[in-house]
PDB file of C-alpha atoms in Angstrom:
ATOM      1  CA  UNK A1219      38.533  -8.117  50.709  1.00  0.00           C
ATOM      2  CA  UNK A1220      42.214  -7.174  50.616  1.00  0.00           C
ATOM      3  CA  UNK A1221      43.539  -6.677  47.102  1.00  0.00           C
ATOM      4  CA  UNK A1222      46.590  -8.908  47.223  1.00  0.00           C
ATOM      5  CA  UNK A1223      47.731 -12.476  47.716  1.00  0.00           C
ATOM      6  CA  UNK A1224      50.223 -13.104  50.475  1.00  0.00           C
ATOM      7  CA  UNK A1225      53.421 -14.975  49.753  1.00  0.00           C
ATOM      8  CA  UNK A1226      53.601 -18.301  51.574  1.00  0.00           C
ATOM      9  CA  UNK A1227      56.507 -19.334  53.796  1.00  0.00           C
ATOM     10  CA  UNK A1228      56.917 -22.907  55.077  1.00  0.00           C
ATOM     11  CA  UNK A1229      58.886 -23.051  58.357  1.00  0.00           C
ATOM     12  CA  UNK A1230      60.274 -26.488  59.245  1.00  0.00           C
ATOM     13  CA  UNK A1231      61.763 -26.959  62.723  1.00  0.00           C
ATOM     14  CA  UNK A1232      61.094 -29.423  65.540  1.00  0.00           C
ATOM     15  CA  UNK A1233      61.327 -26.615  68.118  1.00  0.00           C
ATOM     16  CA  UNK A1234      57.830 -25.136  68.471  1.00  0.00           C
ATOM     17  CA  UNK A1235      59.157 -21.986  70.147  1.00  0.00           C
ATOM     18  CA  UNK A1236      61.423 -21.235  67.191  1.00  0.00           C
ATOM     19  CA  UNK A1237      58.549 -21.842  64.770  1.00  0.00           C
ATOM     20  CA  UNK A1238      56.287 -19.503  66.741  1.00  0.00           C
ATOM     21  CA  UNK A1239      58.963 -16.794  66.868  1.00  0.00           C
ATOM     22  CA  UNK A1240      59.633 -16.978  63.117  1.00  0.00           C
ATOM     23  CA  UNK A1241      55.890 -17.009  62.426  1.00  0.00           C
ATOM     24  CA  UNK A1242      55.343 -13.816  64.421  1.00  0.00           C
ATOM     25  CA  UNK A1243      58.050 -11.886  62.583  1.00  0.00           C
ATOM     26  CA  UNK A1244      57.127 -13.206  59.132  1.00  0.00           C
ATOM     27  CA  UNK A1245      53.421 -12.471  59.567  1.00  0.00           C
ATOM     28  CA  UNK A1246      54.297  -8.973  60.723  1.00  0.00           C
ATOM     29  CA  UNK A1247      55.951  -8.463  57.327  1.00  0.00           C
ATOM     30  CA  UNK A1248      52.880  -9.645  55.450  1.00  0.00           C
ATOM     31  CA  UNK A1249      53.764 -13.285  54.749  1.00  0.00           C
ATOM     32  CA  UNK A1250      51.420 -16.223  55.248  1.00  0.00           C
ATOM     33  CA  UNK A1251      53.252 -18.789  57.363  1.00  0.00           C
ATOM     34  CA  UNK A1252      52.803 -22.553  57.569  1.00  0.00           C
ATOM     35  CA  UNK A1253      54.666 -24.731  60.083  1.00  0.00           C
ATOM     36  CA  UNK A1254      55.914 -28.307  60.041  1.00  0.00           C
ATOM     37  CA  UNK A1255      57.776 -30.059  62.848  1.00  0.00           C
ATOM     38  CA  UNK A1256      59.381 -33.020  61.053  1.00  0.00           C
ATOM     39  CA  UNK A1257      60.941 -33.771  57.697  1.00  0.00           C
ATOM     40  CA  UNK A1258      58.406 -36.222  56.308  1.00  0.00           C
ATOM     41  CA  UNK A1259      55.492 -33.953  57.142  1.00  0.00           C
ATOM     42  CA  UNK A1260      57.392 -31.045  55.579  1.00  0.00           C
ATOM     43  CA  UNK A1261      57.627 -32.892  52.267  1.00  0.00           C
ATOM     44  CA  UNK A1262      53.894 -33.617  52.286  1.00  0.00           C
ATOM     45  CA  UNK A1263      53.065 -30.036  53.238  1.00  0.00           C
ATOM     46  CA  UNK A1264      55.344 -28.719  50.493  1.00  0.00           C
ATOM     47  CA  UNK A1265      53.523 -30.771  47.858  1.00  0.00           C
ATOM     48  CA  UNK A1266      50.115 -29.574  49.062  1.00  0.00           C
ATOM     49  CA  UNK A1267      50.777 -25.848  49.482  1.00  0.00           C
ATOM     50  CA  UNK A1268      53.613 -25.010  47.036  1.00  0.00           C
ATOM     51  CA  UNK A1269      55.184 -22.283  49.214  1.00  0.00           C
ATOM     52  CA  UNK A1270      57.222 -19.362  47.885  1.00  0.00           C
ATOM     53  CA  UNK A1271      60.143 -20.099  50.253  1.00  0.00           C
ATOM     54  CA  UNK A1272      61.129 -22.670  52.881  1.00  0.00           C
ATOM     55  CA  UNK A1273      62.977 -22.025  56.140  1.00  0.00           C
ATOM     56  CA  UNK A1274      64.423 -25.468  56.871  1.00  0.00           C
ATOM     57  CA  UNK A1275      66.207 -26.735  59.977  1.00  0.00           C
ATOM     58  CA  UNK A1276      68.965 -29.314  59.462  1.00  0.00           C
ATOM     59  CA  UNK A1277      68.266 -31.538  62.487  1.00  0.00           C
ATOM     60  CA  UNK A1278      64.741 -32.938  62.125  1.00  0.00           C
ATOM     61  CA  UNK A1279      62.906 -36.140  63.066  1.00  0.00           C
ATOM     62  CA  UNK A1280      61.531 -38.317  60.275  1.00  0.00           C
ATOM     63  CA  UNK A1281      63.900 -37.022  57.617  1.00  0.00           C
ATOM     64  CA  UNK A1282      66.646 -34.502  58.300  1.00  0.00           C
ATOM     65  CA  UNK A1283      66.880 -31.138  56.578  1.00  0.00           C
ATOM     66  CA  UNK A1284      69.506 -32.304  54.118  1.00  0.00           C
ATOM     67  CA  UNK A1285      67.251 -35.147  52.963  1.00  0.00           C
ATOM     68  CA  UNK A1286      64.296 -32.789  52.688  1.00  0.00           C
ATOM     69  CA  UNK A1287      66.347 -30.295  50.680  1.00  0.00           C
ATOM     70  CA  UNK A1288      67.617 -33.047  48.398  1.00  0.00           C
ATOM     71  CA  UNK A1289      64.094 -34.351  47.709  1.00  0.00           C
ATOM     72  CA  UNK A1290      62.664 -30.902  47.047  1.00  0.00           C
ATOM     73  CA  UNK A1291      65.500 -30.053  44.668  1.00  0.00           C
ATOM     74  CA  UNK A1292      64.542 -33.057  42.526  1.00  0.00           C
ATOM     75  CA  UNK A1293      61.259 -31.385  41.635  1.00  0.00           C
ATOM     76  CA  UNK A1294      61.522 -27.678  42.482  1.00  0.00           C
ATOM     77  CA  UNK A1295      63.868 -24.680  42.529  1.00  0.00           C
ATOM     78  CA  UNK A1296      61.924 -22.987  45.350  1.00  0.00           C
ATOM     79  CA  UNK A1297      64.189 -20.809  47.546  1.00  0.00           C
ATOM     80  CA  UNK A1298      65.397 -22.584  50.705  1.00  0.00           C
ATOM     81  CA  UNK A1299      67.098 -21.047  53.742  1.00  0.00           C
ATOM     82  CA  UNK A1300      68.629 -23.667  56.028  1.00  0.00           C
ATOM     83  CA  UNK A1301      68.992 -23.332  59.805  1.00  0.00           C
ATOM     84  CA  UNK A1302      71.372 -25.257  62.019  1.00  0.00           C
ATOM     85  CA  UNK A1303      72.812 -25.174  65.530  1.00  0.00           C
ATOM     86  CA  UNK A1304      76.060 -26.311  63.953  1.00  0.00           C
ATOM     87  CA  UNK A1305      78.444 -23.635  62.706  1.00  0.00           C
ATOM     88  CA  UNK A1306      81.100 -25.761  61.048  1.00  0.00           C
ATOM     89  CA  UNK A1307      82.144 -24.907  57.510  1.00  0.00           C
ATOM     90  CA  UNK A1308      81.265 -28.455  56.434  1.00  0.00           C
ATOM     91  CA  UNK A1309      77.605 -27.982  57.290  1.00  0.00           C
ATOM     92  CA  UNK A1310      77.369 -24.697  55.417  1.00  0.00           C
ATOM     93  CA  UNK A1311      79.061 -26.085  52.337  1.00  0.00           C
ATOM     94  CA  UNK A1312      76.931 -29.233  52.403  1.00  0.00           C
ATOM     95  CA  UNK A1313      73.729 -27.226  52.700  1.00  0.00           C
ATOM     96  CA  UNK A1314      74.646 -24.950  49.831  1.00  0.00           C
ATOM     97  CA  UNK A1315      75.831 -27.855  47.683  1.00  0.00           C
ATOM     98  CA  UNK A1316      72.471 -29.545  48.232  1.00  0.00           C
ATOM     99  CA  UNK A1317      70.836 -26.499  46.713  1.00  0.00           C
ATOM    100  CA  UNK A1318      70.035 -24.230  49.665  1.00  0.00           C
ATOM    101  CA  UNK A1319      69.992 -20.525  48.809  1.00  0.00           C
ATOM    102  CA  UNK A1320      71.217 -19.319  52.203  1.00  0.00           C
ATOM    103  CA  UNK A1321      72.293 -20.687  55.573  1.00  0.00           C
ATOM    104  CA  UNK A1322      71.907 -19.323  59.122  1.00  0.00           C
ATOM    105  CA  UNK A1323      73.395 -20.609  62.360  1.00  0.00           C
ATOM    106  CA  UNK A1324      71.343 -20.780  65.551  1.00  0.00           C
ATOM    107  CA  UNK A1325      70.798 -18.780  67.659  1.00  0.00           C
ATOM    108  CA  UNK A1326      69.783 -16.103  65.164  1.00  0.00           C
ATOM    109  CA  UNK A1327      68.049 -12.737  65.207  1.00  0.00           C
ATOM    110  CA  UNK A1328      64.559 -13.216  63.693  1.00  0.00           C
ATOM    111  CA  UNK A1329      64.818  -9.753  62.159  1.00  0.00           C
ATOM    112  CA  UNK A1330      67.947 -10.841  60.287  1.00  0.00           C
ATOM    113  CA  UNK A1331      66.175 -13.994  59.107  1.00  0.00           C
ATOM    114  CA  UNK A1332      63.267 -11.876  57.851  1.00  0.00           C
ATOM    115  CA  UNK A1333      65.694  -9.628  55.975  1.00  0.00           C
ATOM    116  CA  UNK A1334      67.380 -12.662  54.428  1.00  0.00           C
ATOM    117  CA  UNK A1335      64.023 -14.113  53.359  1.00  0.00           C
ATOM    118  CA  UNK A1336      63.211 -10.885  51.538  1.00  0.00           C
ATOM    119  CA  UNK A1337      66.685 -10.749  50.004  1.00  0.00           C
ATOM    120  CA  UNK A1338      66.479 -14.334  48.734  1.00  0.00           C
ATOM    121  CA  UNK A1339      63.015 -13.736  47.286  1.00  0.00           C
ATOM    122  CA  UNK A1340      64.264 -10.619  45.505  1.00  0.00           C
ATOM    123  CA  UNK A1341      67.353 -12.419  44.264  1.00  0.00           C
ATOM    124  CA  UNK A1342      65.337 -15.330  42.924  1.00  0.00           C
ATOM    125  CA  UNK A1343      62.743 -13.056  41.357  1.00  0.00           C
ATOM    126  CA  UNK A1344      60.003 -14.327  43.659  1.00  0.00           C
ATOM    127  CA  UNK A1345      59.042 -11.073  45.331  1.00  0.00           C
ATOM    128  CA  UNK A1346      56.657  -8.376  44.221  1.00  0.00           C
ATOM    129  CA  UNK A1347      56.829  -5.386  46.559  1.00  0.00           C
ATOM    130  CA  UNK A1348      53.311  -4.234  45.771  1.00  0.00           C
ATOM    131  CA  UNK A1349      51.917  -7.655  46.669  1.00  0.00           C
ATOM    132  CA  UNK A1350      53.019  -7.418  50.291  1.00  0.00           C
ATOM    133  CA  UNK A1351      52.965  -3.705  50.925  1.00  0.00           C
ATOM    134  CA  UNK A1352      49.399  -2.565  50.198  1.00  0.00           C
ATOM    135  CA  UNK A1353      45.894  -3.445  51.358  1.00  0.00           C
ATOM    136  CA  UNK A1354      42.776  -1.962  49.785  1.00  0.00           C
ATOM    137  CA  UNK A1355      39.175  -1.873  50.971  1.00  0.00           C
ATOM    138  CA  UNK A1356      36.263   0.359  49.956  1.00  0.00           C
ATOM    139  CA  UNK A1357      37.218   3.882  51.103  1.00  0.00           C
ATOM    140  CA  UNK A1358      40.531   2.686  52.585  1.00  0.00           C
ATOM    141  CA  UNK A1359      44.058   2.224  51.228  1.00  0.00           C
ATOM    142  CA  UNK A1360      47.059   1.414  53.429  1.00  0.00           C
ATOM    143  CA  UNK A1361      50.494   1.285  51.782  1.00  0.00           C
ATOM    144  CA  UNK A1362      53.336   0.116  54.011  1.00  0.00           C
ATOM    145  CA  UNK A1363      55.962   0.794  51.351  1.00  0.00           C
ATOM    146  CA  UNK A1364      55.206   4.518  51.080  1.00  0.00           C
ATOM    147  CA  UNK A1365      53.724   4.772  54.600  1.00  0.00           C
ATOM    148  CA  UNK A1366      50.541   6.369  53.347  1.00  0.00           C
ATOM    149  CA  UNK A1367      46.918   5.914  54.363  1.00  0.00           C
ATOM    150  CA  UNK A1368      43.977   7.194  52.339  1.00  0.00           C
ATOM    151  CA  UNK A1369      40.411   7.293  53.616  1.00  0.00           C
ATOM    152  CA  UNK A1370      37.685   8.252  51.137  1.00  0.00           C
ATOM    153  CA  UNK A1371      40.463   9.188  48.727  1.00  0.00           C
ATOM    154  CA  UNK A1372      42.038  11.688  51.133  1.00  0.00           C
ATOM    155  CA  UNK A1373      45.470  11.094  52.673  1.00  0.00           C
ATOM    156  CA  UNK A1374      45.465  10.753  56.462  1.00  0.00           C
ATOM    157  CA  UNK A1375      48.661  11.514  58.369  1.00  0.00           C
ATOM    158  CA  UNK A1376      49.618   9.094  61.134  1.00  0.00           C
ATOM    159  CA  UNK A1377      52.771   7.967  62.985  1.00  0.00           C
ATOM    160  CA  UNK A1378      54.547   4.793  61.773  1.00  0.00           C
ATOM    161  CA  UNK A1379      53.299   2.522  64.571  1.00  0.00           C
ATOM    162  CA  UNK A1380      49.682   3.501  64.012  1.00  0.00           C
ATOM    163  CA  UNK A1381      50.052   2.755  60.312  1.00  0.00           C
ATOM    164  CA  UNK A1382      51.810  -0.562  60.979  1.00  0.00           C
ATOM    165  CA  UNK A1383      49.070  -1.575  63.423  1.00  0.00           C
ATOM    166  CA  UNK A1384      46.365  -0.698  60.907  1.00  0.00           C
ATOM    167  CA  UNK A1385      48.195  -2.488  58.081  1.00  0.00           C
ATOM    168  CA  UNK A1386      48.644  -5.627  60.169  1.00  0.00           C
ATOM    169  CA  UNK A1387      45.007  -5.811  61.282  1.00  0.00           C
ATOM    170  CA  UNK A1388      43.699  -5.019  57.794  1.00  0.00           C
ATOM    171  CA  UNK A1389      45.993  -7.682  56.292  1.00  0.00           C
ATOM    172  CA  UNK A1390      44.179 -10.377  58.287  1.00  0.00           C
ATOM    173  CA  UNK A1391      40.503  -9.321  58.254  1.00  0.00           C
ATOM    174  CA  UNK A1392      38.143 -10.718  60.892  1.00  0.00           C
ATOM    175  CA  UNK A1393      40.976 -12.394  62.814  1.00  0.00           C
ATOM    176  CA  UNK A1394      41.092 -11.568  66.525  1.00  0.00           C
ATOM    177  CA  UNK A1395      44.398 -10.664  68.191  1.00  0.00           C
ATOM    178  CA  UNK A1396      45.077 -10.196  71.875  1.00  0.00           C
ATOM    179  CA  UNK A1397      46.800  -7.037  73.063  1.00  0.00           C
ATOM    180  CA  UNK A1398      49.932  -9.043  73.885  1.00  0.00           C
ATOM    181  CA  UNK A1399      50.024 -10.505  70.395  1.00  0.00           C
ATOM    182  CA  UNK A1400      49.742  -7.060  68.857  1.00  0.00           C
ATOM    183  CA  UNK A1401      52.547  -5.810  71.097  1.00  0.00           C
ATOM    184  CA  UNK A1402      54.745  -8.657  69.837  1.00  0.00           C
ATOM    185  CA  UNK A1403      53.809  -8.220  66.171  1.00  0.00           C
ATOM    186  CA  UNK A1404      54.106  -4.423  66.007  1.00  0.00           C
ATOM    187  CA  UNK A1405      56.515  -3.426  68.766  1.00  0.00           C
ATOM    188  CA  UNK A1406      58.577  -6.610  69.057  1.00  0.00           C
ATOM    189  CA  UNK A1407      59.785  -8.767  71.929  1.00  0.00           C
ATOM    190  CA  UNK A1408      62.149  -6.066  73.181  1.00  0.00           C
ATOM    191  CA  UNK A1409      59.311  -3.599  73.854  1.00  0.00           C
ATOM    192  CA  UNK A1410      58.914  -2.752  77.538  1.00  0.00           C
ATOM    193  CA  UNK A1411      55.469  -1.145  77.413  1.00  0.00           C
ATOM    194  CA  UNK A1412      52.123  -2.658  78.386  1.00  0.00           C
ATOM    195  CA  UNK A1413      48.810  -3.450  76.747  1.00  0.00           C
ATOM    196  CA  UNK A1414      47.544   0.107  77.227  1.00  0.00           C
ATOM    197  CA  UNK A1415      49.913   1.096  74.422  1.00  0.00           C
ATOM    198  CA  UNK A1416      47.740  -0.906  72.024  1.00  0.00           C
ATOM    199  CA  UNK A1417      44.542   0.642  73.388  1.00  0.00           C
ATOM    200  CA  UNK A1418      45.883   4.165  72.895  1.00  0.00           C
ATOM    201  CA  UNK A1419      46.917   3.468  69.299  1.00  0.00           C
ATOM    202  CA  UNK A1420      43.568   1.836  68.493  1.00  0.00           C
ATOM    203  CA  UNK A1421      41.735   4.848  69.924  1.00  0.00           C
ATOM    204  CA  UNK A1422      43.775   7.229  67.760  1.00  0.00           C
ATOM    205  CA  UNK A1423      43.232   5.101  64.657  1.00  0.00           C
ATOM    206  CA  UNK A1424      39.483   5.073  65.168  1.00  0.00           C
ATOM    207  CA  UNK A1425      39.412   8.853  65.532  1.00  0.00           C
ATOM    208  CA  UNK A1426      41.263   9.248  62.227  1.00  0.00           C
ATOM    209  CA  UNK A1427      39.687   6.682  59.923  1.00  0.00           C
ATOM    210  CA  UNK A1428      36.380   5.246  61.112  1.00  0.00           C
ATOM    211  CA  UNK A1429      32.930   6.187  59.859  1.00  0.00           C
ATOM    212  CA  UNK A1430      29.638   4.296  60.434  1.00  0.00           C
ATOM    213  CA  UNK A1431      29.113   4.289  56.670  1.00  0.00           C
ATOM    214  CA  UNK A1432      32.253   2.203  56.051  1.00  0.00           C
ATOM    215  CA  UNK A1433      31.957  -1.531  55.426  1.00  0.00           C
ATOM    216  CA  UNK A1434      34.849  -2.146  57.814  1.00  0.00           C
ATOM    217  CA  UNK A1435      35.818  -1.164  61.345  1.00  0.00           C
ATOM    218  CA  UNK A1436      38.361  -1.893  64.060  1.00  0.00           C
ATOM    219  CA  UNK A1437      36.245  -3.825  66.506  1.00  0.00           C
ATOM    220  CA  UNK A1438      36.891  -4.504  70.188  1.00  0.00           C
ATOM    221  CA  UNK A1439      36.402  -8.147  71.118  1.00  0.00           C
ATOM    222  CA  UNK A1440      35.671  -7.811  74.817  1.00  0.00           C
ATOM    223  CA  UNK A1441      37.960  -9.797  77.089  1.00  0.00           C
ATOM    224  CA  UNK A1442      40.265 -10.707  74.198  1.00  0.00           C
ATOM    225  CA  UNK A1443      41.534  -7.886  72.007  1.00  0.00           C
ATOM    226  CA  UNK A1444      40.830  -6.404  68.569  1.00  0.00           C
ATOM    227  CA  UNK A1445      40.069  -7.339  64.989  1.00  0.00           C
ATOM    228  CA  UNK A1446      39.619  -5.557  61.665  1.00  0.00           C
ATOM    229  CA  UNK A1447      36.024  -6.481  60.907  1.00  0.00           C
ATOM    230  CA  UNK A1448      34.775  -6.496  57.327  1.00  0.00           C
ATOM    231  CA  UNK A1449      30.990  -6.495  57.139  1.00  0.00           C
TER     232      UNK A1449
END
């Protein structure tokens, strides 16, 4: 079992494509992401899961983002980043006056949103770097902060993408990912390679870290992709 608890992000937007895009980038950075598509459901989800931060769209069915922010602020100081297709000064001021910690205008770069999430969590004292940057299993340690991998206590040198791929798979044990998903998570939407890139990196990882005696392995799920299997 991995030796950390992921921070939870609640993404609230009625556009499923935007939610999926944010989810991909946030999960790549080690966050656990929950999604809600309307304001009323977002309030119920918030009460059930107590997230560490909310990414909240302004225009929502059920209850708009301003209403949701106002209700949450009555009971919690959880960090909130608001999203809106509107860029007027009034909207930004209103959002911040309601208690939002930051505000982004659509369309936005998901990498910038991820950076802002981390910045807000640091600013509000809600982030612990070690929590998100290291996974530990018997005979395996992967630290994304220092970019180090240790197998059986010995450091193993590997390029950044190999380490990021290993960290991502090990962060979500026993979950299967397709090659295309791994390309999106590790290389990003702007990568122009193909699925063989993933296969090559997996092959190199196995050569460097795997041993039949280990209680874990990178397993091929035929016809689908790969998973980090913990026995």
